[in-house]
């Protein structure tokens, strides 16, 4: 049964990415002057470190990054690299991160920051964006971090009941 759960979650990963993207677009329609990036997937990945081995977890991160790259950047590599790096970091520190709610909240904020900032820097280097850093911080990074903090506060209890 446990193996079936792992395979089922693995097959659903691309749909999780697409649902997360549509949630971002829906919420972005209510706030037209900011660019919200929902990283609900980080909450899922945070708790999934308990269930799977490190190698399978990195495969999860690779698949999520690949779908994210194809859907958002139309260029394979940016999100794939960032998800794998964040996944390796998260899996190595899961015993510390999963100690209590506050460390999980802090980990969610840090992951959101690192992913958004890393994606911005890679996109700037590749030429996918021309936004300056202050504009990116005010109109994208801070609102996205606030949104992901709200996701963490709302859904953390559900994930705790399921995983812990």
CSV table of C-alpha atoms in Angstrom, one decimal, residues 4-61:
chain,number,residue,atom,x,y,z
A,4,UNK,CA,1.2,2.4,-4.3
A,5,UNK,CA,1.0,5.7,-2.5
A,6,UNK,CA,4.5,6.7,-3.6
A,7,UNK,CA,3.7,5.8,-7.3
A,8,UNK,CA,0.3,7.6,-7.1
A,9,UNK,CA,1.9,10.8,-5.7
A,10,UNK,CA,4.6,10.6,-8.3
A,11,UNK,CA,2.1,10.4,-11.1
A,12,UNK,CA,0.1,13.3,-9.7
A,13,UNK,CA,3.1,15.7,-9.5
A,14,UNK,CA,2.5,17.4,-12.9
A,15,UNK,CA,-1.1,18.0,-12.0
A,16,UNK,CA,0.0,19.6,-8.6
A,17,UNK,CA,2.2,22.0,-10.5
A,18,UNK,CA,-0.6,23.0,-12.9
A,19,UNK,CA,-3.1,23.4,-10.1
A,20,UNK,CA,-0.6,25.6,-8.2
A,21,UNK,CA,-0.1,27.7,-11.4
A,22,UNK,CA,-3.8,28.2,-11.9
A,23,UNK,CA,-4.2,29.2,-8.2
A,24,UNK,CA,-1.5,31.8,-8.8
A,25,UNK,CA,-3.3,33.1,-11.9
A,26,UNK,CA,-6.7,33.2,-10.2
A,27,UNK,CA,-5.3,35.1,-7.2
A,28,UNK,CA,-3.4,37.4,-9.5
A,29,UNK,CA,-6.6,38.4,-11.2
A,30,UNK,CA,-7.8,39.9,-7.9
A,31,UNK,CA,-4.5,41.9,-7.5
A,32,UNK,CA,-3.6,43.2,-11.0
A,33,UNK,CA,-0.6,45.3,-10.0
A,34,UNK,CA,1.4,42.5,-8.4
A,35,UNK,CA,2.6,39.2,-9.6
A,36,UNK,CA,1.8,36.4,-7.1
A,37,UNK,CA,3.6,33.1,-7.3
A,38,UNK,CA,2.0,30.4,-5.2
A,39,UNK,CA,4.4,27.8,-4.0
A,40,UNK,CA,2.0,25.4,-2.4
A,41,UNK,CA,4.2,22.7,-3.8
A,42,UNK,CA,6.9,23.6,-1.2
A,43,UNK,CA,4.4,22.8,1.5
A,44,UNK,CA,3.9,19.4,-0.1
A,45,UNK,CA,7.6,18.8,-0.6
A,46,UNK,CA,8.3,19.9,3.0
A,47,UNK,CA,6.2,17.1,4.4
A,48,UNK,CA,7.0,14.5,1.7
A,49,UNK,CA,10.6,14.3,3.1
A,50,UNK,CA,9.2,12.0,5.8
A,51,UNK,CA,7.7,9.5,3.4
A,52,UNK,CA,10.2,8.9,0.7
A,53,UNK,CA,13.9,8.2,0.3
A,54,UNK,CA,16.4,10.9,-0.7
A,55,UNK,CA,16.7,9.6,-4.3
A,56,UNK,CA,13.0,9.3,-4.9
A,57,UNK,CA,12.6,12.8,-3.3
A,58,UNK,CA,15.1,14.2,-5.8
A,59,UNK,CA,13.2,12.5,-8.6
A,60,UNK,CA,10.1,14.2,-7.3
A,61,UNK,CA,11.9,17.6,-7.4
